[in-house]
Short mmCIF file of C-alpha atoms in Angstrom, two decimals:
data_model
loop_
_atom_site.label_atom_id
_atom_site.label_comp_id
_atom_site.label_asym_id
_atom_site.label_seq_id
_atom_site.Cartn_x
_atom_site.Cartn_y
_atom_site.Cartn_z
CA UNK A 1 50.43 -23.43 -22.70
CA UNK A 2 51.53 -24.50 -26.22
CA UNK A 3 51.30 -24.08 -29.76
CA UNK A 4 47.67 -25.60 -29.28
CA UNK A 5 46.89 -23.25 -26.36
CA UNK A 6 46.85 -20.30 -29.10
CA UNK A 7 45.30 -21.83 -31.23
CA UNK A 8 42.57 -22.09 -29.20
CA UNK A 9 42.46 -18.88 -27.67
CA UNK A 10 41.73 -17.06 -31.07
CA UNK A 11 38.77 -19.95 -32.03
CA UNK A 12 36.01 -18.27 -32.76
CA UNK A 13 33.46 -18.35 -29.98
CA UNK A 14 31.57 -21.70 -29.64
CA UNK A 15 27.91 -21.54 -30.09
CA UNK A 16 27.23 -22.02 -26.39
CA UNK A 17 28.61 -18.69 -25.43
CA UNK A 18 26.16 -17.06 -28.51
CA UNK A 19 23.28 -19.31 -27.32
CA UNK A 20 23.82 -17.65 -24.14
CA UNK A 21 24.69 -14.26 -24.21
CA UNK A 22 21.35 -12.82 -23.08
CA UNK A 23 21.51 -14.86 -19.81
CA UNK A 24 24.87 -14.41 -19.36
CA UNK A 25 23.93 -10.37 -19.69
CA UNK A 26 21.29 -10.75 -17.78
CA UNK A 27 23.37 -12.20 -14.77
CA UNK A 28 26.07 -9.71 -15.28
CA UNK A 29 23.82 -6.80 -14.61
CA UNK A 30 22.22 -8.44 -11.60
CA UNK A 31 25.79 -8.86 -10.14
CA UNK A 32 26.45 -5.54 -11.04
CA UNK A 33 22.98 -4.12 -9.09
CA UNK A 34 23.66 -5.90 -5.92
CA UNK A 35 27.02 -4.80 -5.92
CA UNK A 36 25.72 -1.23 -6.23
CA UNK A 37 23.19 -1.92 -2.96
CA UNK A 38 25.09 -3.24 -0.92
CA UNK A 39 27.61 -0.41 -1.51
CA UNK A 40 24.90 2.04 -1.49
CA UNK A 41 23.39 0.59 1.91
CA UNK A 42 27.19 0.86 3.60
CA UNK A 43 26.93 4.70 2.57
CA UNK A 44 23.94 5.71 3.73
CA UNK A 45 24.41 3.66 7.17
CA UNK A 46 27.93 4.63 7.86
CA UNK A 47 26.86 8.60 7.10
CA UNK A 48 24.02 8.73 9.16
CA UNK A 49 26.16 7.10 12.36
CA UNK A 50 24.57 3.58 12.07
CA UNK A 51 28.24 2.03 12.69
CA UNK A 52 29.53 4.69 15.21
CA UNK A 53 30.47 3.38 18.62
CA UNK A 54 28.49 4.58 21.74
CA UNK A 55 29.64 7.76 23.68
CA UNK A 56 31.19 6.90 26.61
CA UNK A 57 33.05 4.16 25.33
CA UNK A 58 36.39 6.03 23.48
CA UNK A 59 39.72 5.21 25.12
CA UNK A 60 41.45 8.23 26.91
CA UNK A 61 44.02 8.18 24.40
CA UNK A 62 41.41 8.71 21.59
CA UNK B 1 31.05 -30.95 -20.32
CA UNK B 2 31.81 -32.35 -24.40
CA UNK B 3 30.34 -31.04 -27.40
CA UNK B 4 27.49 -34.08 -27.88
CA UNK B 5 25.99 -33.03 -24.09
CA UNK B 6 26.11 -29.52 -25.19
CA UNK B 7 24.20 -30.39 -28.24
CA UNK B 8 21.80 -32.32 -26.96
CA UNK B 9 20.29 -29.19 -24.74
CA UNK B 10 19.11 -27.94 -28.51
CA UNK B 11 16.24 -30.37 -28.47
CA UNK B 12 14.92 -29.04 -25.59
CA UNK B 13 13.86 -25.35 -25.13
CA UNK B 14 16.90 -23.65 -23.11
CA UNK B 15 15.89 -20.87 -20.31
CA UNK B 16 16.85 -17.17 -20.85
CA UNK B 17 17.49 -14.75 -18.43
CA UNK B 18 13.33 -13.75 -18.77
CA UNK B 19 13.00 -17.36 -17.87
CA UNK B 20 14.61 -17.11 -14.55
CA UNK B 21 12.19 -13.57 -14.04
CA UNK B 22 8.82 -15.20 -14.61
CA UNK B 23 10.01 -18.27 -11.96
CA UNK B 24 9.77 -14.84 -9.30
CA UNK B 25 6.21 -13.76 -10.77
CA UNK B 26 6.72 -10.86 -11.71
CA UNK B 27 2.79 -10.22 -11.90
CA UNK B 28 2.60 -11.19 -8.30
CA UNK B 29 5.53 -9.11 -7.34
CA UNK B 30 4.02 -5.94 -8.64
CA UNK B 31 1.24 -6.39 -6.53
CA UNK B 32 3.76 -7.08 -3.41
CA UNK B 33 5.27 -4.36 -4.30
CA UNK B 34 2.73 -1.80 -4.22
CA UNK B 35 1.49 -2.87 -1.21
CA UNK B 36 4.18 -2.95 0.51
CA UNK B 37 4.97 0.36 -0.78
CA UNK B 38 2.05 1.99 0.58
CA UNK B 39 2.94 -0.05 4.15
CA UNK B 40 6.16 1.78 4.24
CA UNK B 41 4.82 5.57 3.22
CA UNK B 42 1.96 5.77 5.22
CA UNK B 43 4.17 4.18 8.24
CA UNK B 44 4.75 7.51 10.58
CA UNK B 45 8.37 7.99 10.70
CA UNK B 46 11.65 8.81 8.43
CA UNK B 47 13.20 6.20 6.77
CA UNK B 48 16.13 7.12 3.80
CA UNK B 49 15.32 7.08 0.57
CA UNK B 50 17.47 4.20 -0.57
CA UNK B 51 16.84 2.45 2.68
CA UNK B 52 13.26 2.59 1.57
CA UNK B 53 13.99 1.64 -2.08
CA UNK B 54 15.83 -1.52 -0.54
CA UNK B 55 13.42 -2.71 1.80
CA UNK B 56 10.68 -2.81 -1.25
CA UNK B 57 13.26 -4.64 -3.11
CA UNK B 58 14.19 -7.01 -0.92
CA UNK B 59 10.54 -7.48 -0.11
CA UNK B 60 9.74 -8.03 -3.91
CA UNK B 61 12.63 -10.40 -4.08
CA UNK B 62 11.25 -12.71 -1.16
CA UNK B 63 8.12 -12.48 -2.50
CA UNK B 64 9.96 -13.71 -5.93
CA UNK B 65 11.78 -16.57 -4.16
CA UNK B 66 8.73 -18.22 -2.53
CA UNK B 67 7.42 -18.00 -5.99
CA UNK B 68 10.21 -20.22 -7.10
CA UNK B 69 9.60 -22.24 -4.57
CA UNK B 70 5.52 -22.66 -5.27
CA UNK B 71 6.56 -23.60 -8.72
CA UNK B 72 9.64 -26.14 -7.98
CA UNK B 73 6.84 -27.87 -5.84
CA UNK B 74 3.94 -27.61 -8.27
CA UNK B 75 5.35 -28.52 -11.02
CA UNK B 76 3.23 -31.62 -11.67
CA UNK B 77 -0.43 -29.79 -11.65
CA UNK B 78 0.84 -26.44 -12.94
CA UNK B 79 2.03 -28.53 -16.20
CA UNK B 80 -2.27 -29.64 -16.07
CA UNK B 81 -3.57 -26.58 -16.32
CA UNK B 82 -3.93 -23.63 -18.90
CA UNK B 83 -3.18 -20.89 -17.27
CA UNK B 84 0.19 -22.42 -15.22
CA UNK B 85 1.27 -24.50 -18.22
CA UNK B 86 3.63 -22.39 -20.09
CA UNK B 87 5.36 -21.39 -16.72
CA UNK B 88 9.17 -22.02 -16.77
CA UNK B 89 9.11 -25.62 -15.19
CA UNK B 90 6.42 -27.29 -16.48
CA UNK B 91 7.32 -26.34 -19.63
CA UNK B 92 10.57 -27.68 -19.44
CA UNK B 93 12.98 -24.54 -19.20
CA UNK B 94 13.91 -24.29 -15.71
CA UNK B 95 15.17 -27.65 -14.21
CA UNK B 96 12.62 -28.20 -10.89
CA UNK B 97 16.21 -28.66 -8.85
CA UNK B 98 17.11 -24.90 -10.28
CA UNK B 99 14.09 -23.75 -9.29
CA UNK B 100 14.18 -24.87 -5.52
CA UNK B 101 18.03 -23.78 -5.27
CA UNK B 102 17.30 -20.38 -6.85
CA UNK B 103 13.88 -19.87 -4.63
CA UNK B 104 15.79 -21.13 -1.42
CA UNK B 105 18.66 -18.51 -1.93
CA UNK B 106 16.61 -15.51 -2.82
CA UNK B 107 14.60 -16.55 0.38
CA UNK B 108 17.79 -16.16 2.68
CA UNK B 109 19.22 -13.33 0.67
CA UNK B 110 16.18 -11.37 0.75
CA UNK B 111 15.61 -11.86 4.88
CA UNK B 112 19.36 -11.05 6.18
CA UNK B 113 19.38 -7.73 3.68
CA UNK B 114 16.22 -7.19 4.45
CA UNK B 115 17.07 -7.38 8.80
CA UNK B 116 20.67 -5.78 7.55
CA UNK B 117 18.69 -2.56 6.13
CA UNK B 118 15.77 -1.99 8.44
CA UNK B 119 15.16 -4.30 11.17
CA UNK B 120 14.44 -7.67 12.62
CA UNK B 121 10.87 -7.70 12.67
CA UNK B 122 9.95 -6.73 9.21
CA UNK B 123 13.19 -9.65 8.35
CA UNK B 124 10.91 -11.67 10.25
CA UNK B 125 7.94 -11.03 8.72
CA UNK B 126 9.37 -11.87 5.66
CA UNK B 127 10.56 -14.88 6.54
CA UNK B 128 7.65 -16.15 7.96
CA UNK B 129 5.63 -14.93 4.54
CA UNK B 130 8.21 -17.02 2.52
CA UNK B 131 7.37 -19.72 4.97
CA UNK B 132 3.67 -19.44 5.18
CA UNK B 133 3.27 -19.27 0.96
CA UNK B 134 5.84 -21.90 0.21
CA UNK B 135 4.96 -24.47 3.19
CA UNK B 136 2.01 -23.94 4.76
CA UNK B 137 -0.16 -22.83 1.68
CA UNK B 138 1.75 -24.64 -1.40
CA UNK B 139 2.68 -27.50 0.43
CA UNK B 140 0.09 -28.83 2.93
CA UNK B 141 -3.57 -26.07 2.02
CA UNK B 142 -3.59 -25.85 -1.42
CA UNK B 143 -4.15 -29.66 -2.47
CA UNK B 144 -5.77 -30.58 0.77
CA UNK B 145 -8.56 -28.32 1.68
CA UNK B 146 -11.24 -25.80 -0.44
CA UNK B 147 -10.37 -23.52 2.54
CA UNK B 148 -6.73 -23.14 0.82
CA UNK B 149 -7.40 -19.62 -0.90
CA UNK B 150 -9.03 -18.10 2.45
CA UNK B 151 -5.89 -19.11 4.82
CA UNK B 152 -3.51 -19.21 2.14
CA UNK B 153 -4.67 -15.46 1.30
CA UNK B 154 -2.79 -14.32 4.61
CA UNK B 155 0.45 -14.51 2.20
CA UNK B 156 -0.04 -12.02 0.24
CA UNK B 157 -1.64 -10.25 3.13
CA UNK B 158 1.54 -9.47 4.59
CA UNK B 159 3.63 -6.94 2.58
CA UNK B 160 2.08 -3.79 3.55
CA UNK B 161 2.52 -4.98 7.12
CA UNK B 162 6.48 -5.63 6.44
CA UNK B 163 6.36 -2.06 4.80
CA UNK B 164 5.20 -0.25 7.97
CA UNK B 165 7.28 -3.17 10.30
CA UNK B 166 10.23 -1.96 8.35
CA UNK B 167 9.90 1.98 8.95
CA UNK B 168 7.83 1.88 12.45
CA UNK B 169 9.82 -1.73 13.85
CA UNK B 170 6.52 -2.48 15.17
CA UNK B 171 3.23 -4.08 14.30
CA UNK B 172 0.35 -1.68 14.94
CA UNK B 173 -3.51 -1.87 14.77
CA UNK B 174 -3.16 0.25 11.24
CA UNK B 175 -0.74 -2.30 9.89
CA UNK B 176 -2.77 -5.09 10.83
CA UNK B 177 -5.91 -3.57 9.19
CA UNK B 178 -4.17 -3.06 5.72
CA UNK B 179 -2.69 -6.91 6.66
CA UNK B 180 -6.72 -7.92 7.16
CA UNK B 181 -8.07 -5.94 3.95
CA UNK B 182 -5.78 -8.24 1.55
CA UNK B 183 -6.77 -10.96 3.31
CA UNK B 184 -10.28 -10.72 3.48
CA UNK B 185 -10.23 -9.62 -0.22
CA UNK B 186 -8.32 -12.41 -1.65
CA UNK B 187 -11.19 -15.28 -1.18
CA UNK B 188 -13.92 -13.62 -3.36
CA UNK B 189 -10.87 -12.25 -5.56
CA UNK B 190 -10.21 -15.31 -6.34
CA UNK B 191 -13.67 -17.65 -6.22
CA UNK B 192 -14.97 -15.11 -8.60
CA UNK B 193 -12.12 -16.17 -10.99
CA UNK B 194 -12.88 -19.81 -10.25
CA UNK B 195 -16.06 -19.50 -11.10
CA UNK B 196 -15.37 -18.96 -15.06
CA UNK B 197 -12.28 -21.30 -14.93
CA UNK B 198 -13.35 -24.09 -13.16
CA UNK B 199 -12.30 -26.79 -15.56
CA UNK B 200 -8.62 -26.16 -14.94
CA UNK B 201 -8.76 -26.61 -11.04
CA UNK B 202 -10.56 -29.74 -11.98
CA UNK B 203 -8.03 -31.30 -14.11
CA UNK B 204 -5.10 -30.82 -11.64
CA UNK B 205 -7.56 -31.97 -8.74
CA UNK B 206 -7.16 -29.02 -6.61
CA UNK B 207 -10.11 -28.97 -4.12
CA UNK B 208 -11.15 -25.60 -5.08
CA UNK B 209 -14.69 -24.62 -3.33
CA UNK B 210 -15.78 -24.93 -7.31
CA UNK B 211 -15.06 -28.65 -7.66
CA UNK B 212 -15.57 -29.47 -4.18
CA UNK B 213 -18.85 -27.97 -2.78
CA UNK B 214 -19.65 -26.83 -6.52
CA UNK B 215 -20.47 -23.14 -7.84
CA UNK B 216 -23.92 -22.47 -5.61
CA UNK B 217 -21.95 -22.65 -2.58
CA UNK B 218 -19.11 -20.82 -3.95
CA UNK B 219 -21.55 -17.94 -4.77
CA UNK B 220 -22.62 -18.18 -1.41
CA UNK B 221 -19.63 -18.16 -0.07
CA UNK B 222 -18.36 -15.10 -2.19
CA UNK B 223 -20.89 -12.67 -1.00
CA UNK B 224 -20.37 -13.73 2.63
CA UNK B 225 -16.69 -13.01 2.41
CA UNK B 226 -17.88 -9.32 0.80
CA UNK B 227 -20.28 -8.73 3.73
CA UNK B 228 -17.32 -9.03 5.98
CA UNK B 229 -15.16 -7.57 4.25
CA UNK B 230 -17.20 -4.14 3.63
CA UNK B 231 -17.47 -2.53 7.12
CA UNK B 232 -13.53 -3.73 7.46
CA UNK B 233 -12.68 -1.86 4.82
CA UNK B 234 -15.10 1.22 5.23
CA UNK B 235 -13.62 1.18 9.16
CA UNK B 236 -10.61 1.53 8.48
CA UNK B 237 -11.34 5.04 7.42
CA UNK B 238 -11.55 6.09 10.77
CA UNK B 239 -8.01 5.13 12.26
CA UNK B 240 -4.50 7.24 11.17
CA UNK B 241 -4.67 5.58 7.89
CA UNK B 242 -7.91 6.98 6.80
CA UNK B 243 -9.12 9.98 5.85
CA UNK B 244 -11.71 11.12 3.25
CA UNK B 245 -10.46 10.43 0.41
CA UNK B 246 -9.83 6.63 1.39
CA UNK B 247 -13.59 7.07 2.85
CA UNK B 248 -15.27 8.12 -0.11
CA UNK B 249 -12.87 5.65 -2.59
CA UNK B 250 -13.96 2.67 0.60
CA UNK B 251 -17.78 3.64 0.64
CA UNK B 252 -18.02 3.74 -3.26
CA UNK B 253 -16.22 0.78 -4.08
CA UNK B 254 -17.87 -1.38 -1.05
CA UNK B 255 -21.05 -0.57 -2.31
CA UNK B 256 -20.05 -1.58 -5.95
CA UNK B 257 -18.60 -4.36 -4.47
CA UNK B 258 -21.28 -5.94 -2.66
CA UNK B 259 -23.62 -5.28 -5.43
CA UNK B 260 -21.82 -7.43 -7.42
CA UNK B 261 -21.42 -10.15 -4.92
CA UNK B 262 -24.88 -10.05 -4.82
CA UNK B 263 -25.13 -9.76 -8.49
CA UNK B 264 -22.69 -13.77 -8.56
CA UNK B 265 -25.39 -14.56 -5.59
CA UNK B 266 -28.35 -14.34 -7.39
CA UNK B 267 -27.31 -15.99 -10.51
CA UNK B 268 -27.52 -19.88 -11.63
CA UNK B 269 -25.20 -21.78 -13.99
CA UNK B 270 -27.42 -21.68 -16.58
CA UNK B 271 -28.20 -17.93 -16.77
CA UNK B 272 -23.98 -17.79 -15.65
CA UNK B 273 -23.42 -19.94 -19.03
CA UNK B 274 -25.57 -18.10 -21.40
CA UNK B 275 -23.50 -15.07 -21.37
CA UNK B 276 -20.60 -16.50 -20.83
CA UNK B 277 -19.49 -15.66 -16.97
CA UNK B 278 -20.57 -12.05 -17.62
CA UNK B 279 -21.19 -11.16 -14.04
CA UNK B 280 -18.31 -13.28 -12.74
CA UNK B 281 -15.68 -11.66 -15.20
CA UNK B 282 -16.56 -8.25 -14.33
CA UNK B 283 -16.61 -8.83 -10.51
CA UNK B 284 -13.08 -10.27 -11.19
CA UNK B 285 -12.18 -7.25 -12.86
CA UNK B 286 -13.72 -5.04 -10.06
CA UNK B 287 -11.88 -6.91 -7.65
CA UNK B 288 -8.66 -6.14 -8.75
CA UNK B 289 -9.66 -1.99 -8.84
CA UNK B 290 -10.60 -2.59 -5.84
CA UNK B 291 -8.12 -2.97 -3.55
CA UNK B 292 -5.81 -0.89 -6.25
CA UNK B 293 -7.94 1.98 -5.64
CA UNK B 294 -7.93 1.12 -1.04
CA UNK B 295 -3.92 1.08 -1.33
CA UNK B 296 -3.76 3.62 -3.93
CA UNK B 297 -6.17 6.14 -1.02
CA UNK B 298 -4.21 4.97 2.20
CA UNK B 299 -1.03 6.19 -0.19
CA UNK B 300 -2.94 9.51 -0.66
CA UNK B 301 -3.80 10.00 2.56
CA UNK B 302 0.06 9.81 3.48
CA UNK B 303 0.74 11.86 0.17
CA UNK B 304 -1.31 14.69 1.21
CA UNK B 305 -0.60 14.77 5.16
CA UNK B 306 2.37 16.67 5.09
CA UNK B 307 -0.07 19.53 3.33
CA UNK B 308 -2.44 19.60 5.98
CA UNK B 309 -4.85 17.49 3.31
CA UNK B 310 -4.59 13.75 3.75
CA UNK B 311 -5.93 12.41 7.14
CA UNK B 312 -8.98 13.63 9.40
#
């Protein structure tokens, strides 16, 4: 990137990103709360055995 | 994407996140949500805390997405009427494409975390819901046939029934009576709001019973849905939902109930005019205590049970 590439970098932001900044919020936290379910979901189902193979099917060596 | 395309979106409104919200109904969702709720407590059984919290959520979410979907496809006649006017498509916000991608995802996302958390029946359920409200009742019932609202009403019927499906895996005579209580509920729910707002269904040419078969009928037809509904609801006391608090809330509010069906029954335009929908408003209004208070007893009931209170 050049001499222009800086430049550009330190613009001030364009309107667009002002215009949106509530929906782009708004997104961001939705990301964020899936990411939390489907992380809490995995918890809860690999501590209560959910994932856990049946007995009777272990290797001898295991 | 240049500068003058950027500019031009200021001449039309632009959606905000809130925009994207009301295309789920929110309004609607709370109502799918409580139901369901009280599907998934008084559901015998253990289900985890944040299991439970999920399945409501992903519920709420389909529910949401077929939503979307009802409003990507109705577009045209919401933009017609007062009440749907201001909605995020017809009023320009939310592109219609946006709308059907955003209801189509939720739709899948909702079923596979839905199956993912609990099981495939409730997923199931769900699916067919989203199915039933976005197809079968938006697409083909509601501008075809005055009949729309009374097989439609099996959409929002469902929830509670997902809520137990997704604790018990099963469909049971309890779940299917909280499943027939919505649905026999929602046709004089909703013809007693038709009766006072009439003039919208008529300028979007839905065939509601109002503009079809005109308001005698619909009165008729009001207080023969609330006979039929009233020993339904008053029965269910008796099974492992019931109990007597949901008794006494079922035998009061029936009776209330019915007396104001017969109240809309008994009434002509012109006496209906002269105050101004009186009767008809406050029917409405009982309506929606109504099945608050049924759901609001069943959860109760299941409240109280592990006190030795709730139940027979």
């Amino acid at each position: 990137m050049g001499h222009g590439g800086l430049v550009m970098s330190f613009r001030e932001p364009h309107e667009l990103h002002t215009r949106r900044k509530g929906r782009n919020i708004g997104v961001g936290l939705t990301l964020a709360v899936f990411i939390f379910i489907v992380f809490g979901l995995t918890v809860v189902k690999v501590t209560r055995g959910d994932f856990e193979p049946p007995r009777g099917t272990q290797t001898e060596g295991s | 994407m240049s500068d003058a395309t950027l500019n031009t979106r200021e001449a039309t409104p632009e959606a905000g996140f809130g925009d994207y919200v009301a295309l789920l109904k929110p309004r609607v969702m709370s109502l799918v949500v409580f139901t369901a709720l009280v599907g998934l407590l008084a559901a015998p059984g253990y289900v985890h805390p944040f299991i439970a919290f999920c399945a409501i959520l992903f519920i709420a979410v389909g529910a949401g997405a077929s939503g979307a979907l009802n409003m990507w496809w109705d577009a045209d006649i919401d933009k017609l009427m007062r009440r749907t006017a201001k909605r995020p498509v017809p009023a320009g916000k939310v592109m219609a494409d946006e709308a059907l991608a955003i209801g189509l995802t939720l739709s899948a996302m909702s079923v596979v975390f839905l199956w993912l958390a609990t099981n495939w029946l409730a997923a199931a359920l769900l699916a067919f819901t989203i199915f039933f409200y976005a197809v079968i009742y938006t697409m083909w019932l509601k501008r075809w046939t005055p009949q729309n609202i009374v097989i439609g009403g099996a959409a929002g019927a469902f929830p509670p029934m997902i809520g137990w499906a997704a604790v018990t895996g099963d469909v049971t005579l309890e779940s299917a009576l909280m499943f027939a209580l919505i649905f026999m509920w929602t046709p004089p729910h909703f013809w007693a709001l038709a009766l006072f707002i009439n003039s919208d269904y008529e300028n979007a040419s839905v065939p509601m019973l109002t503009v079809t078969h005109g308001k005698r009928v619909t009165r008729r037809h009001i207080l023969a849905y609330t006979l039929l509904l009233a020993p339904l609801a008053v029965g269910t006391a008796f099974t492992a939902i019931g109990g007597w608090i949901y008794l006494t809330v079922a035998v009061v509010l029936n009776a209330a109930f019915l007396w104001g069906a017969v109240r809309i029954w008994l009434r002509d335009e012109a006496t209906a005019e002269a105050d101004n929908y009186k009767t008809e408003k406050q029917v409405f209004k009982l309506s929606l205590l109504y099945l608050f208070a049924h759901f609001g007893a069943i959860l109760a009931e299941a409240a109280l049970a592990p006190w030795g209170m709730g139940g027979w």
